[in-house]
PDB file of C-alpha atoms in Angstrom:
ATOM      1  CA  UNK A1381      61.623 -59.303 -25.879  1.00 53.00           C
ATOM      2  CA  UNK A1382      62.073 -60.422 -22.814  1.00 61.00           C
ATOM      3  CA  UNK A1383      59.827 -58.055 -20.675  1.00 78.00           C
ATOM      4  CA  UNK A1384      58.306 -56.410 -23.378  1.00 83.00           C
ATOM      5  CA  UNK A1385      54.986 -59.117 -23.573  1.00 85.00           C
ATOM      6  CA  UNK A1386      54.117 -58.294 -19.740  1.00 87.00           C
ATOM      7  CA  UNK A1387      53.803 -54.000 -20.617  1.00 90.00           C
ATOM      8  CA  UNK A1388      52.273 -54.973 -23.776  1.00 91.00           C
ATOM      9  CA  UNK A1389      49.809 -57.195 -21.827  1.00 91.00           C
ATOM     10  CA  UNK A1390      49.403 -54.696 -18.829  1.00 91.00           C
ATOM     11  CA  UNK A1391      48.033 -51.889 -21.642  1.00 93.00           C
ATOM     12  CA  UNK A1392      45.707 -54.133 -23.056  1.00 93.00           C
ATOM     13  CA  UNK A1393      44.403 -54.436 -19.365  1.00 93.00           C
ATOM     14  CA  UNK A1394      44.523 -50.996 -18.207  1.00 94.00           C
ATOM     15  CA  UNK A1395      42.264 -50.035 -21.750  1.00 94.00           C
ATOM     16  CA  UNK A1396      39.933 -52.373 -21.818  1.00 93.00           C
ATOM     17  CA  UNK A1397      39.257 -51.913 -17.634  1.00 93.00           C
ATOM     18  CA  UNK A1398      39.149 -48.209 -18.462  1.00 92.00           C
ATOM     19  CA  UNK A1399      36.263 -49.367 -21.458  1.00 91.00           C
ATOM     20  CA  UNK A1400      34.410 -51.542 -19.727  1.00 90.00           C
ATOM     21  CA  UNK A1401      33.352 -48.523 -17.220  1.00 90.00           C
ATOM     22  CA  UNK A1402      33.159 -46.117 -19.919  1.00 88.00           C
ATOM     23  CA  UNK A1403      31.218 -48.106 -22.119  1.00 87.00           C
ATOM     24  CA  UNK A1404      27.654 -46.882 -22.788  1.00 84.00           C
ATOM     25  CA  UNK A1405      25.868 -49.714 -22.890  1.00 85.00           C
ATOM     26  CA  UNK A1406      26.487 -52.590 -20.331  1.00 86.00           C
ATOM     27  CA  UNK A1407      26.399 -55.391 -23.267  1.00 88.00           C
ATOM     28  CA  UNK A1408      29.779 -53.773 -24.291  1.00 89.00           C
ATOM     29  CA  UNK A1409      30.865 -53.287 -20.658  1.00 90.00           C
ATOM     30  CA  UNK A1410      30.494 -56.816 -20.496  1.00 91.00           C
ATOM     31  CA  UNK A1411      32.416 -58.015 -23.825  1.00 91.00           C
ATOM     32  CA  UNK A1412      34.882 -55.578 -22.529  1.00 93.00           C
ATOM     33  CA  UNK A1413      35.162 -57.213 -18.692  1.00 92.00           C
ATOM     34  CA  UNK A1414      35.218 -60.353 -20.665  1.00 92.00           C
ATOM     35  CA  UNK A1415      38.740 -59.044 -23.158  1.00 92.00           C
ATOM     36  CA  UNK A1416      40.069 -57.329 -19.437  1.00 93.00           C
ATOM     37  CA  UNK A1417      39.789 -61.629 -17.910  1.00 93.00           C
ATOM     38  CA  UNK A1418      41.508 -63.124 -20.901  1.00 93.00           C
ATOM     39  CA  UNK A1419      44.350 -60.310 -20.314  1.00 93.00           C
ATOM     40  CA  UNK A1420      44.430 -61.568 -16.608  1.00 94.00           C
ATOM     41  CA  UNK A1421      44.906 -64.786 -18.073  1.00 93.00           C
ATOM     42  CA  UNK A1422      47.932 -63.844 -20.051  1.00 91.00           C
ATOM     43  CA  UNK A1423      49.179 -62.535 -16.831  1.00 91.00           C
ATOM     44  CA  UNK A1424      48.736 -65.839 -14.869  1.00 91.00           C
ATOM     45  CA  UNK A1425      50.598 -67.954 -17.426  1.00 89.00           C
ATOM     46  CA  UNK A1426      53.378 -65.082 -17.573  1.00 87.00           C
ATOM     47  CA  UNK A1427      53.576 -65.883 -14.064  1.00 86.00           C
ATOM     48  CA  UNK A1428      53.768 -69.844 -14.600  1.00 85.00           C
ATOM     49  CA  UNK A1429      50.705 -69.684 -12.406  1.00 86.00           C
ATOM     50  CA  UNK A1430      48.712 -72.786 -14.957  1.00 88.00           C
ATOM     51  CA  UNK A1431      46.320 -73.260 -12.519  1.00 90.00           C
ATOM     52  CA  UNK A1432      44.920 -70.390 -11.589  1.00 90.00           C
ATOM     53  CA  UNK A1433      45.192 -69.354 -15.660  1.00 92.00           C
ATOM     54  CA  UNK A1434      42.726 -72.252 -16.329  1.00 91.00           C
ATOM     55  CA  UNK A1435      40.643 -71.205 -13.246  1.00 91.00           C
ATOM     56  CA  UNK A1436      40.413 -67.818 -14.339  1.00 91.00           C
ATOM     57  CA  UNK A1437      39.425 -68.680 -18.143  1.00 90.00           C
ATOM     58  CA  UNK A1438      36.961 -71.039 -17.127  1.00 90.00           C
ATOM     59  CA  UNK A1439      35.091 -69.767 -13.912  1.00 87.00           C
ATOM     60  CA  UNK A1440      35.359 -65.979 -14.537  1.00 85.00           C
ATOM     61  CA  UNK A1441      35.083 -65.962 -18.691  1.00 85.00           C
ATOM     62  CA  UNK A1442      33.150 -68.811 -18.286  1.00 85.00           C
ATOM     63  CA  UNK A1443      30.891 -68.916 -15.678  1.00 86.00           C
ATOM     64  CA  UNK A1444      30.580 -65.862 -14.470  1.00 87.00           C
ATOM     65  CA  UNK A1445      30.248 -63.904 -17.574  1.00 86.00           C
ATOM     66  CA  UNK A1446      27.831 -65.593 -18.776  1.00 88.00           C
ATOM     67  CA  UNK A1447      25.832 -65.407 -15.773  1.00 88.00           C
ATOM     68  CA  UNK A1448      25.950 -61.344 -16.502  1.00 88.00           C
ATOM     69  CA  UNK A1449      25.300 -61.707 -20.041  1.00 88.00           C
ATOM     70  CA  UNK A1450      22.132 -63.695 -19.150  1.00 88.00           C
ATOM     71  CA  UNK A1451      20.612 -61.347 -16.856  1.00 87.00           C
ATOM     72  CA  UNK A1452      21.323 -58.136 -18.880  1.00 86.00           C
ATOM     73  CA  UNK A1453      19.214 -59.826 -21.938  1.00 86.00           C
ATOM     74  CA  UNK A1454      17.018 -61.467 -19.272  1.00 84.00           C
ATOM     75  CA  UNK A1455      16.204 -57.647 -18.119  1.00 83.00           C
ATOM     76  CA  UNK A1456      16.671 -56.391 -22.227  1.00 77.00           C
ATOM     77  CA  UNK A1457      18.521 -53.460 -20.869  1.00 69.00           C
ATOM     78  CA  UNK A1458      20.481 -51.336 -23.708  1.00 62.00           C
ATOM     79  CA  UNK A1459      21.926 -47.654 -23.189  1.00 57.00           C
ATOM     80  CA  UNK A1460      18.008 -46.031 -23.351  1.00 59.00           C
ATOM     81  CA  UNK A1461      17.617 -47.347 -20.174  1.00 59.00           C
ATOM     82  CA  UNK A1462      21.003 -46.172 -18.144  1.00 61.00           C
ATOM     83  CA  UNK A1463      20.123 -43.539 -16.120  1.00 61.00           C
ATOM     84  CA  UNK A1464      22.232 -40.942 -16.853  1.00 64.00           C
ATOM     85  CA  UNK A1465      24.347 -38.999 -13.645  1.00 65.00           C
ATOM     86  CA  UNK A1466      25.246 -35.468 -13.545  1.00 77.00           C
ATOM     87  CA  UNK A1467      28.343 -34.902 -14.879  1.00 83.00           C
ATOM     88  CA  UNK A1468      29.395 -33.407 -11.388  1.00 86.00           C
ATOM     89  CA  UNK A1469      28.951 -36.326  -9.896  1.00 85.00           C
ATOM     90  CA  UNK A1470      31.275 -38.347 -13.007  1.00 85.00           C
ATOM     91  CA  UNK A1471      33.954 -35.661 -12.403  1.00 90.00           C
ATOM     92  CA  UNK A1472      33.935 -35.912  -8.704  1.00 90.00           C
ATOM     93  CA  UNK A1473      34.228 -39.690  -8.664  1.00 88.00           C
ATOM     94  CA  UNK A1474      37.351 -39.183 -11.697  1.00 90.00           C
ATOM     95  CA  UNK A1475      38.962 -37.183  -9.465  1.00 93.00           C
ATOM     96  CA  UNK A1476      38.361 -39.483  -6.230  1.00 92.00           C
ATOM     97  CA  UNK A1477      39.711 -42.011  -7.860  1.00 91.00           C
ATOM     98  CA  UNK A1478      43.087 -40.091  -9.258  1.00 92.00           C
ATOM     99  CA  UNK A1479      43.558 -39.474  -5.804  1.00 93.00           C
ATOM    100  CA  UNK A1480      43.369 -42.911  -4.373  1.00 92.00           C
ATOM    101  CA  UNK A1481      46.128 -44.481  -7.549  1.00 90.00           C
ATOM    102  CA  UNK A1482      48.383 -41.084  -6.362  1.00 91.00           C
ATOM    103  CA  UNK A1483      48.061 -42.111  -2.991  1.00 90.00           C
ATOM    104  CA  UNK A1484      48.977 -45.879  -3.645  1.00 88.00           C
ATOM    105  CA  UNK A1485      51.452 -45.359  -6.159  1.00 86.00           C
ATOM    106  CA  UNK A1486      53.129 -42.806  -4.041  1.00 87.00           C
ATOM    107  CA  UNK A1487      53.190 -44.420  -0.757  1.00 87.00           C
ATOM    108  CA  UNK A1488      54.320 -47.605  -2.173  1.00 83.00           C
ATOM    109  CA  UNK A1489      57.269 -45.824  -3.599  1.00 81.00           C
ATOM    110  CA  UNK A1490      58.922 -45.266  -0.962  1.00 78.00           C
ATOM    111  CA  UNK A1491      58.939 -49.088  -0.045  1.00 74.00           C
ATOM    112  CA  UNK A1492      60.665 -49.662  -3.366  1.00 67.00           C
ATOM    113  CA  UNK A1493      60.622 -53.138  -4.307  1.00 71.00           C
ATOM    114  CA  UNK A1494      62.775 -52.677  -7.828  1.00 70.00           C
ATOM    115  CA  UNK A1495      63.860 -56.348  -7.239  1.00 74.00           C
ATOM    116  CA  UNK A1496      62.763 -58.258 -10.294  1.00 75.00           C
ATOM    117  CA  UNK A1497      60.168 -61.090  -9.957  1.00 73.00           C
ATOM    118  CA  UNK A1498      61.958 -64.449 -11.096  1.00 74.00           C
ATOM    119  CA  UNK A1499      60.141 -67.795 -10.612  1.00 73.00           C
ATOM    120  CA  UNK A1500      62.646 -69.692  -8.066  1.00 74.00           C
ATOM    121  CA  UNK A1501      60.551 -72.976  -8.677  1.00 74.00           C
ATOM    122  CA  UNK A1502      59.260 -73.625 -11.807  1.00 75.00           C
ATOM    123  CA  UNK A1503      56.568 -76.303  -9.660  1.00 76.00           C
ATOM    124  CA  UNK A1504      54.870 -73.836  -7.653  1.00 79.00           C
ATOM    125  CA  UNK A1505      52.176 -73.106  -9.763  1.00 78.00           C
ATOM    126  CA  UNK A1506      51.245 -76.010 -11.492  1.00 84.00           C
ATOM    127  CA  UNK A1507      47.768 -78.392 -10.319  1.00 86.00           C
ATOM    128  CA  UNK A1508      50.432 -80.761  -8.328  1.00 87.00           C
ATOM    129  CA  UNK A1509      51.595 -78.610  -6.658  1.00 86.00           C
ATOM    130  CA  UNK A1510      48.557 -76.727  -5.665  1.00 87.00           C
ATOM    131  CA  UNK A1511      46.610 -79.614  -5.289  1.00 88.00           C
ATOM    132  CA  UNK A1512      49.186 -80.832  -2.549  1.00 88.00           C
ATOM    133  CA  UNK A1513      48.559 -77.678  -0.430  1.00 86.00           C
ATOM    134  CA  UNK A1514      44.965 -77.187  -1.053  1.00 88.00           C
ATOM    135  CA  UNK A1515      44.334 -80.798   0.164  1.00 90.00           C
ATOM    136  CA  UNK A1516      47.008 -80.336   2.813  1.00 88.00           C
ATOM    137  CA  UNK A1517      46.813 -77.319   5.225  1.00 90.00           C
ATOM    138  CA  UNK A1518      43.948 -75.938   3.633  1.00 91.00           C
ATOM    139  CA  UNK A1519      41.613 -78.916   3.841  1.00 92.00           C
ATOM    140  CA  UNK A1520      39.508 -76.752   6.145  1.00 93.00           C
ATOM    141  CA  UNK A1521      38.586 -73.641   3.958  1.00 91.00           C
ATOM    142  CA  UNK A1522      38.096 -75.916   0.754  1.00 91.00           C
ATOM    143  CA  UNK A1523      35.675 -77.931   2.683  1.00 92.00           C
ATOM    144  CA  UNK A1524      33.809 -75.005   4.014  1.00 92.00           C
ATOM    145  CA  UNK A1525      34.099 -73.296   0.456  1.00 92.00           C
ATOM    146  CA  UNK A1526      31.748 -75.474  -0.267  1.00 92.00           C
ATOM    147  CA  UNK A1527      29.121 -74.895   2.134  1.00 94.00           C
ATOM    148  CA  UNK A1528      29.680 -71.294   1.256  1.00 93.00           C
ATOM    149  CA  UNK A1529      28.406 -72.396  -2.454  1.00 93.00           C
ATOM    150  CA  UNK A1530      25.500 -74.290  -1.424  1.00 94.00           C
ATOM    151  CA  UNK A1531      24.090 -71.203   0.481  1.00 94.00           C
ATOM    152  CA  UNK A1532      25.129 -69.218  -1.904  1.00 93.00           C
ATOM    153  CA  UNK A1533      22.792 -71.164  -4.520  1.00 92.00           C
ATOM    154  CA  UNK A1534      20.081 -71.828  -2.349  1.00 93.00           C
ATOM    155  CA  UNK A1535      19.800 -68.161  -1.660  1.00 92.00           C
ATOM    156  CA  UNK A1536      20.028 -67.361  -5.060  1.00 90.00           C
ATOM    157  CA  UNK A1537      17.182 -70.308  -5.890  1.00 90.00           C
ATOM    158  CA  UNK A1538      15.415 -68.538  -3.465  1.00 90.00           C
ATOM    159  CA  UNK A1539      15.785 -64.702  -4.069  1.00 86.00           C
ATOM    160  CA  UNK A1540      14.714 -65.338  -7.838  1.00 81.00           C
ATOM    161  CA  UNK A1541      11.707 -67.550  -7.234  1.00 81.00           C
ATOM    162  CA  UNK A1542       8.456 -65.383  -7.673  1.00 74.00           C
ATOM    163  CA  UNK A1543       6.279 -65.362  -4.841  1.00 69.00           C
ATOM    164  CA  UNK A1544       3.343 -67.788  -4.914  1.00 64.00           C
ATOM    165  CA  UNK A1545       0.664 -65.317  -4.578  1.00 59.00           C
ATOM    166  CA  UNK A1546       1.977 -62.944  -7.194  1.00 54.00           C
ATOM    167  CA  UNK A1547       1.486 -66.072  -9.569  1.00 49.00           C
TER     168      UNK A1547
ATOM    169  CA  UNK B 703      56.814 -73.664 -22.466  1.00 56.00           C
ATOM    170  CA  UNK B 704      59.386 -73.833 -19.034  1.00 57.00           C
ATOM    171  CA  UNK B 705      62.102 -71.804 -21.169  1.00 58.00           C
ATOM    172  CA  UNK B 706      59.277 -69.199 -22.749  1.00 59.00           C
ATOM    173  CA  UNK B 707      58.018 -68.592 -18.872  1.00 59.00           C
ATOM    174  CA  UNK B 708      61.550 -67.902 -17.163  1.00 61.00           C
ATOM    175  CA  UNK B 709      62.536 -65.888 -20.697  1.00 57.00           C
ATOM    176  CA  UNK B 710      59.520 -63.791 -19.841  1.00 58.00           C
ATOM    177  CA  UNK B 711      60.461 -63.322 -16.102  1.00 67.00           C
ATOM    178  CA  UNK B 712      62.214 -59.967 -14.528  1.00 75.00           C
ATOM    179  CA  UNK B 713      59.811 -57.726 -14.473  1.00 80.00           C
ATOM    180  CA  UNK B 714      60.146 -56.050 -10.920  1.00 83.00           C
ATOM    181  CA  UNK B 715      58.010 -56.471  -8.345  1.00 83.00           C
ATOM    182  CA  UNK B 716      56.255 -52.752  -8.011  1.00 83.00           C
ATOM    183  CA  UNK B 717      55.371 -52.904 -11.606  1.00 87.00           C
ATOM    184  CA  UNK B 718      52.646 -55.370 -10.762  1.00 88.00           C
ATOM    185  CA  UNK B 719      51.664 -53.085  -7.626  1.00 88.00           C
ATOM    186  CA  UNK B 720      51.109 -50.279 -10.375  1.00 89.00           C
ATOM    187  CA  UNK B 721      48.921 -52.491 -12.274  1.00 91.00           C
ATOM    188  CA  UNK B 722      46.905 -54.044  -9.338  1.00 92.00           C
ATOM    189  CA  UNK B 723      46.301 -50.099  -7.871  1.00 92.00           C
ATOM    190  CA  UNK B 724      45.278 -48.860 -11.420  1.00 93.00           C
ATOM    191  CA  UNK B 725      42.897 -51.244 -12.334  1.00 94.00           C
ATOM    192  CA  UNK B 726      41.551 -51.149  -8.386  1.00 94.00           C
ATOM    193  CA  UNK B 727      41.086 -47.508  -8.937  1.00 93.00           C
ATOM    194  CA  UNK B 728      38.991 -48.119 -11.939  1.00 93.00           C
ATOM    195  CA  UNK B 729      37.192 -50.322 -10.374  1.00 93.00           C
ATOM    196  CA  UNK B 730      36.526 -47.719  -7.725  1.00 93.00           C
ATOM    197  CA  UNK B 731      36.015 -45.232 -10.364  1.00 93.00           C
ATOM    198  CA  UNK B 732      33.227 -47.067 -11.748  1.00 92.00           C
ATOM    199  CA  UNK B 733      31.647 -48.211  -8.415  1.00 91.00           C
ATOM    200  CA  UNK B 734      31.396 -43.924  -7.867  1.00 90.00           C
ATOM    201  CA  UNK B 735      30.486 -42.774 -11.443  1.00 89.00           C
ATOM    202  CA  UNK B 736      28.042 -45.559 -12.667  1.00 86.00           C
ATOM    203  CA  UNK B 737      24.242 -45.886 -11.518  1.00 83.00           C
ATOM    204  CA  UNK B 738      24.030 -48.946 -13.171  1.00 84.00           C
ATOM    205  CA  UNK B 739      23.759 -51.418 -10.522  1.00 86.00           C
ATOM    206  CA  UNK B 740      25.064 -54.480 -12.543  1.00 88.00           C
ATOM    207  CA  UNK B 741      27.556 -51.979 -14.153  1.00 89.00           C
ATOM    208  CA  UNK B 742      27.974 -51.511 -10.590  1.00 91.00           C
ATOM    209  CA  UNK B 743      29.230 -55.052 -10.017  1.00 89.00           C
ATOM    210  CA  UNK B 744      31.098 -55.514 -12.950  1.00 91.00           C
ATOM    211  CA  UNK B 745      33.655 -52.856 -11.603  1.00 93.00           C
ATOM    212  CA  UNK B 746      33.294 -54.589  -8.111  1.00 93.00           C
ATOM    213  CA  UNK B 747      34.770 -57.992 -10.043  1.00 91.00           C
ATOM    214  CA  UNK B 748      37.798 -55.681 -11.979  1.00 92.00           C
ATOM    215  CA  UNK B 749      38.658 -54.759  -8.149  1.00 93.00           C
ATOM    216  CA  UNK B 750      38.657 -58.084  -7.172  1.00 93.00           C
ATOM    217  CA  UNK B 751      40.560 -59.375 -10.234  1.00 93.00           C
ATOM    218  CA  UNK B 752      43.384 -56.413  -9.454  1.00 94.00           C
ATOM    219  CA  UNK B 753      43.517 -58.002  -5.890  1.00 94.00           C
ATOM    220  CA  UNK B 754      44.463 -61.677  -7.330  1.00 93.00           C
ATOM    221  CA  UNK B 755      46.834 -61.008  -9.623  1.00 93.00           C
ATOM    222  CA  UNK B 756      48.580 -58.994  -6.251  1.00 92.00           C
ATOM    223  CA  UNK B 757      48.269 -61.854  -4.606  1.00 93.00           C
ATOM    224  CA  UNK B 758      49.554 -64.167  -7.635  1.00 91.00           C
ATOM    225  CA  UNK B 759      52.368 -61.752  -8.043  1.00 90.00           C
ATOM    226  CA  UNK B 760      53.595 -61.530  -4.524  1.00 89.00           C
ATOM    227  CA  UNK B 761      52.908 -65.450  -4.206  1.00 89.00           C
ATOM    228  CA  UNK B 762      55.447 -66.368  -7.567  1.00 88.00           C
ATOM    229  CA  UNK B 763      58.110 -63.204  -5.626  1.00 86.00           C
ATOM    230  CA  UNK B 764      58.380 -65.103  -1.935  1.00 86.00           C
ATOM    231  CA  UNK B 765      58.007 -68.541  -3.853  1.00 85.00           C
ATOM    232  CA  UNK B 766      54.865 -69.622  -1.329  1.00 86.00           C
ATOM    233  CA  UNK B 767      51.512 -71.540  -2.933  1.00 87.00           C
ATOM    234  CA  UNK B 768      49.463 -70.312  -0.194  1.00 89.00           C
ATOM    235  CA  UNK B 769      48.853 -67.216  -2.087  1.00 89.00           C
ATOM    236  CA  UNK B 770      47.263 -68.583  -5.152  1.00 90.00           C
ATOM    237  CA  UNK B 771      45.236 -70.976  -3.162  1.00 92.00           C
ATOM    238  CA  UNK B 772      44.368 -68.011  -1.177  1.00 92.00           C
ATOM    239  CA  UNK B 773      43.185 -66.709  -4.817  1.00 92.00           C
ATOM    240  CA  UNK B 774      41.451 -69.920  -5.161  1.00 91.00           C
ATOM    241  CA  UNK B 775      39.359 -68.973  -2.700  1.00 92.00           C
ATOM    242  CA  UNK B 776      38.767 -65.843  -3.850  1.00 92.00           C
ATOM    243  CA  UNK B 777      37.860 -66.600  -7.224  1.00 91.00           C
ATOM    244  CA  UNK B 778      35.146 -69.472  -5.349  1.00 90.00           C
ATOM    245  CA  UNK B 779      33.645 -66.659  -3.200  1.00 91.00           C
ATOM    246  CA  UNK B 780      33.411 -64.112  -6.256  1.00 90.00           C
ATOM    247  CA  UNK B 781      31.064 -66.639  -7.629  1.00 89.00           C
ATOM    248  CA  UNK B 782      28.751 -67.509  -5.068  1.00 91.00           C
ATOM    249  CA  UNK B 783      28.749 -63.347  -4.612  1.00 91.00           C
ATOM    250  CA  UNK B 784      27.771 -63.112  -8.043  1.00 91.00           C
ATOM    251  CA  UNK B 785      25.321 -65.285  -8.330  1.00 90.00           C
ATOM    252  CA  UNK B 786      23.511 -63.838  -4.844  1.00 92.00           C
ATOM    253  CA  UNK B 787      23.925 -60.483  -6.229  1.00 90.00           C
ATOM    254  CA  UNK B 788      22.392 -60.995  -9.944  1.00 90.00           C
ATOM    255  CA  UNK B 789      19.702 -62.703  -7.849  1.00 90.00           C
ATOM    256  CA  UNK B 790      18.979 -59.551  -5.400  1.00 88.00           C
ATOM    257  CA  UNK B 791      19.617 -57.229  -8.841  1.00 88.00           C
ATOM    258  CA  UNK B 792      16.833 -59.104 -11.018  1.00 87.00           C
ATOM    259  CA  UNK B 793      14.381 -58.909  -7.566  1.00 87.00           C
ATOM    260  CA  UNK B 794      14.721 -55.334  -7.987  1.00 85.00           C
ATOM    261  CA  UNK B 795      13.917 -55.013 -11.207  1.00 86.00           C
ATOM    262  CA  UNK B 796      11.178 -57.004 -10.770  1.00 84.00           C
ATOM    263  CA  UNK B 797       9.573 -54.587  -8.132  1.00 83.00           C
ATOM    264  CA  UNK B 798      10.787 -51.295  -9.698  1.00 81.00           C
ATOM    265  CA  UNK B 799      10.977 -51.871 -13.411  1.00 79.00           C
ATOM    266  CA  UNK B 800      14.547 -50.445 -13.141  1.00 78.00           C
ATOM    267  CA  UNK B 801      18.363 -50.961 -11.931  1.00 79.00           C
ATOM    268  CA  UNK B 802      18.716 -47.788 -11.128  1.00 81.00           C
ATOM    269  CA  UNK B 803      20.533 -47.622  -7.746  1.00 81.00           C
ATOM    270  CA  UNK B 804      19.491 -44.768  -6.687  1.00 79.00           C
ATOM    271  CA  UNK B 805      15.718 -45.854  -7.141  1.00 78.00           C
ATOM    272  CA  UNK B 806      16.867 -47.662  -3.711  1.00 79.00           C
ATOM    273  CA  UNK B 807      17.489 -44.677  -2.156  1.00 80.00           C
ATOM    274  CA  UNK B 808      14.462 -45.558   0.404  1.00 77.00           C
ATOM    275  CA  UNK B 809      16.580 -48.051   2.038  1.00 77.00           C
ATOM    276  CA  UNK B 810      17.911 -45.366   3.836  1.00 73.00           C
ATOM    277  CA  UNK B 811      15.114 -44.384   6.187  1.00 67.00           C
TER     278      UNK B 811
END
């Protein structure tokens, strides 16, 4: 039992990652991107991390998803109008891509970390906790994370605004 | 919930490498195979995801909180890139009638 829930967990990623690029059309990409978050979020509470497991459900299934899910029925795209690519190119990319996970894999085996991940405080991911170091040492970056957000929505604001001549 | 967590504990370390490089390479695998530009960034966000739960992992092994603040972060600046990018994507289909990337292929020159 005891490790079983984390490989059981790590499938259900793996599949539903491997779906959401395979999927014909992007409104099932999506619903699939949205299952592959919610098994992240399994993964953060296996990890005691609550926080970022909240984080995670709300901005990323929440937020974010949504914004995607919007603009894909905002454009009404479906899979008539995905271009399709040669299948050279889809087989040259599969392959790319085997090589880069052989790569990884097999230089990080020789580094060998087998030692099994045990939480040594039970604290360290809760809100306290985090809370206490965010608005500690990393006062800076959280205040400038949110001037990154305000540009970030005024360019946005402004990048989707029609022009006033085309209106 | 404190005894279900530390039941579930002990699975090693480079077990969670495997699953952040796997799900990075599909992420790569779909930024090279797709033309679908917001297909496109929906594989961008699995690579990202793969990189926080790294960072989670590694941040739970050496018993630090800066690494899931650090995620914090990340997860803030995925947004703001997502909502910038959606932005630039629904431009282009305004000009082009399409989200075909490699309609942009004149951005070369």
């Amino acid at each position: 039992m005891s490790t079983q829930v984390f490989y059981f967990v790590a499938t259900l990623s793996i599949i539903f990652s491997l779906m959401v690029i395979f999927a014909k059309n992007p409104i099932h990409s999506v619903l699939y991107l949205i299952l592959t978050f919610f098994t992240f979020t399994v993964h953060y509470v296996l990890l005691n991390a609550q926080f970022l497991a909240v984080v995670n459900f709300i901005v990323y299934m929440g937020a974010i998803m949504v914004l995607f899910l919007f603009v894909l029925m905002l454009l009404n795209l479906n899979k008539d109008t995905e271009p399709a690519k040669s299948p050279l190119i889809k087989i040259i990319g599969v392959i790319a891509g085997g090589c880069l996970v052989v790569t990884l894999i097999g230089s990080l085996k020789s580094a060998s970390i087998t030692s099994p991940l045990i939480l040594k405080n039970q604290e360290l991911g809760l809100v306290e906790n985090l809370g206490k170091e965010l608005f500690g040492p990393f006062l800076l970056p959280f205040e400038l994370s949110s001037l990154l957000l305000l540009a970030a929505m005024v360019g946005a604001v402004l990048l989707s605004k029609r022009d006033e001549v085309e209106a | 919930m404190e005894n279900l967590t530390t039941q579930l504990q002990g699975v090693p370390l480079n077990h969670y490498i495997w699953l952040s490089a796997i799900i990075f390479t599909i992420g790569v695998i779909g930024v090279l195979t797709r033309r679908n530009a917001i297909v496109i960034f929906m594989s961008v966000e699995l690579m990202l995801n793969a990189v926080n739960l790294l960072l989670t992992a590694f941040s739970v092994h050496s018993n630090d909180p800066s690494g899931q603040v650090f995620v914090f972060f990340i997860m803030a600046l995925a947004a703001a890139e997502v909502a910038v990018g959606l932005s630039i994507i629904v431009m282009v289909y305004r000009n082009t009638k399409s989200i075909d990337i490699n309609v942009l292929n004149r951005l070369k020159w």
